[in-house]
């Protein structure tokens, strides 16, 4: 049962990143404008990086293939994105997003410390 729960947990935590990356690709120009409105310099450059980190990191975590690298990729995206886009914690909506991302970071750190489980596609 633990093996199945590990797979399910990996997939569920990855979905938000993979879908977010796909959405960014489909709304590239609007996302660049959003990033620029939040003071991001060189927004297109950072957007390509965000898409890459979210999509590849998400796939690696979901499949369990080199999951530690995938987790680090997701954290490399998540931490600055949280601070830049959800750092205004006086705004209730931003506080919700900040706390959501904090919870996701906690889950990623838990997986980093405990591994992907026995039903992973590759050794870490």
GROMACS .gro file of C-alpha atoms in nm:
model
  124
    1UNK     CA    1   0.000   0.000   0.000
    2UNK     CA    2   0.286   0.244   0.080
    3UNK     CA    3   0.428   0.195  -0.268
    4UNK     CA    4   0.100   0.292  -0.433
    5UNK     CA    5   0.060   0.591  -0.201
    6UNK     CA    6   0.411   0.709  -0.289
    7UNK     CA    7   0.330   0.697  -0.660
    8UNK     CA    8  -0.001   0.875  -0.607
    9UNK     CA    9   0.166   1.142  -0.394
   10UNK     CA   10   0.439   1.202  -0.652
   11UNK     CA   11   0.186   1.235  -0.932
   12UNK     CA   12  -0.048   1.463  -0.738
   13UNK     CA   13   0.228   1.701  -0.628
   14UNK     CA   14   0.358   1.714  -0.987
   15UNK     CA   15   0.026   1.794  -1.155
   16UNK     CA   16   0.027   2.159  -1.048
   17UNK     CA   17   0.373   2.214  -1.198
   18UNK     CA   18   0.314   2.027  -1.524
   19UNK     CA   19  -0.022   2.197  -1.591
   20UNK     CA   20   0.123   2.534  -1.494
   21UNK     CA   21   0.404   2.490  -1.747
   22UNK     CA   22   0.160   2.391  -2.022
   23UNK     CA   23  -0.060   2.692  -1.939
   24UNK     CA   24   0.241   2.924  -1.954
   25UNK     CA   25   0.328   2.792  -2.302
   26UNK     CA   26  -0.030   2.847  -2.419
   27UNK     CA   27  -0.041   3.199  -2.272
   28UNK     CA   28   0.321   3.297  -2.324
   29UNK     CA   29   0.273   3.666  -2.409
   30UNK     CA   30   0.017   3.725  -2.133
   31UNK     CA   31   0.249   3.555  -1.884
   32UNK     CA   32   0.539   3.778  -1.993
   33UNK     CA   33   0.320   4.084  -1.932
   34UNK     CA   34   0.218   3.950  -1.590
   35UNK     CA   35   0.582   3.893  -1.498
   36UNK     CA   36   0.683   4.240  -1.617
   37UNK     CA   37   0.400   4.393  -1.413
   38UNK     CA   38   0.560   4.229  -1.107
   39UNK     CA   39   0.898   4.386  -1.188
   40UNK     CA   40   1.065   4.083  -1.345
   41UNK     CA   41   1.351   4.194  -1.572
   42UNK     CA   42   1.413   3.983  -1.884
   43UNK     CA   43   1.073   3.819  -1.838
   44UNK     CA   44   1.082   3.602  -2.154
   45UNK     CA   45   1.418   3.456  -2.052
   46UNK     CA   46   1.292   3.374  -1.701
   47UNK     CA   47   0.966   3.238  -1.844
   48UNK     CA   48   1.152   2.985  -2.059
   49UNK     CA   49   1.342   2.880  -1.747
   50UNK     CA   50   1.023   2.853  -1.541
   51UNK     CA   51   0.853   2.639  -1.806
   52UNK     CA   52   1.155   2.410  -1.827
   53UNK     CA   53   1.192   2.371  -1.450
   54UNK     CA   54   0.820   2.310  -1.393
   55UNK     CA   55   0.766   2.069  -1.682
   56UNK     CA   56   1.082   1.860  -1.659
   57UNK     CA   57   1.096   1.871  -1.280
   58UNK     CA   58   0.729   1.775  -1.262
   59UNK     CA   59   0.776   1.481  -1.498
   60UNK     CA   60   1.082   1.361  -1.309
   61UNK     CA   61   0.900   1.371  -0.977
   62UNK     CA   62   0.583   1.212  -1.118
   63UNK     CA   63   0.772   0.919  -1.268
   64UNK     CA   64   1.027   0.893  -0.989
   65UNK     CA   65   1.309   0.915  -1.245
   66UNK     CA   66   1.597   1.108  -1.089
   67UNK     CA   67   1.337   1.248  -0.853
   68UNK     CA   68   1.587   1.428  -0.631
   69UNK     CA   69   1.702   1.635  -0.927
   70UNK     CA   70   1.338   1.693  -1.023
   71UNK     CA   71   1.255   1.805  -0.669
   72UNK     CA   72   1.547   2.047  -0.668
   73UNK     CA   73   1.429   2.185  -1.004
   74UNK     CA   74   1.080   2.241  -0.866
   75UNK     CA   75   1.216   2.410  -0.554
   76UNK     CA   76   1.443   2.627  -0.769
   77UNK     CA   77   1.128   2.747  -0.944
   78UNK     CA   78   0.896   2.755  -0.644
   79UNK     CA   79   1.095   2.959  -0.392
   80UNK     CA   80   1.165   3.269  -0.604
   81UNK     CA   81   0.821   3.252  -0.770
   82UNK     CA   82   0.658   3.250  -0.427
   83UNK     CA   83   0.860   3.547  -0.305
   84UNK     CA   84   0.817   3.755  -0.622
   85UNK     CA   85   0.453   3.684  -0.705
   86UNK     CA   86   0.299   3.598  -0.368
   87UNK     CA   87   0.513   3.792  -0.122
   88UNK     CA   88   0.247   4.053  -0.040
   89UNK     CA   89   0.108   3.854   0.250
   90UNK     CA   90  -0.102   4.149   0.368
   91UNK     CA   91  -0.331   4.070   0.074
   92UNK     CA   92  -0.548   3.774   0.180
   93UNK     CA   93  -0.548   3.617  -0.169
   94UNK     CA   94  -0.168   3.638  -0.187
   95UNK     CA   95  -0.141   3.493   0.164
   96UNK     CA   96  -0.340   3.190   0.047
   97UNK     CA   97  -0.106   3.142  -0.251
   98UNK     CA   98   0.198   3.195  -0.029
   99UNK     CA   99   0.079   2.931   0.218
  100UNK     CA  100  -0.014   2.690  -0.064
  101UNK     CA  101   0.337   2.721  -0.205
  102UNK     CA  102   0.485   2.681   0.142
  103UNK     CA  103   0.289   2.355   0.179
  104UNK     CA  104   0.406   2.235  -0.162
  105UNK     CA  105   0.766   2.314  -0.066
  106UNK     CA  106   0.715   2.111   0.252
  107UNK     CA  107   0.588   1.814   0.054
  108UNK     CA  108   0.884   1.840  -0.185
  109UNK     CA  109   1.129   1.853   0.106
  110UNK     CA  110   0.958   1.551   0.261
  111UNK     CA  111   1.002   1.359  -0.066
  112UNK     CA  112   1.363   1.476  -0.090
  113UNK     CA  113   1.431   1.335   0.256
  114UNK     CA  114   1.238   1.010   0.211
  115UNK     CA  115   1.292   0.924  -0.154
  116UNK     CA  116   1.045   0.847  -0.432
  117UNK     CA  117   0.934   0.506  -0.305
  118UNK     CA  118   0.998   0.159  -0.446
  119UNK     CA  119   0.785   0.207  -0.760
  120UNK     CA  120   1.006   0.480  -0.907
  121UNK     CA  121   1.131   0.471  -1.265
  122UNK     CA  122   1.496   0.518  -1.174
  123UNK     CA  123   1.739   0.521  -0.887
  124UNK     CA  124   1.816   0.857  -0.727
   0.00000   0.00000   0.00000
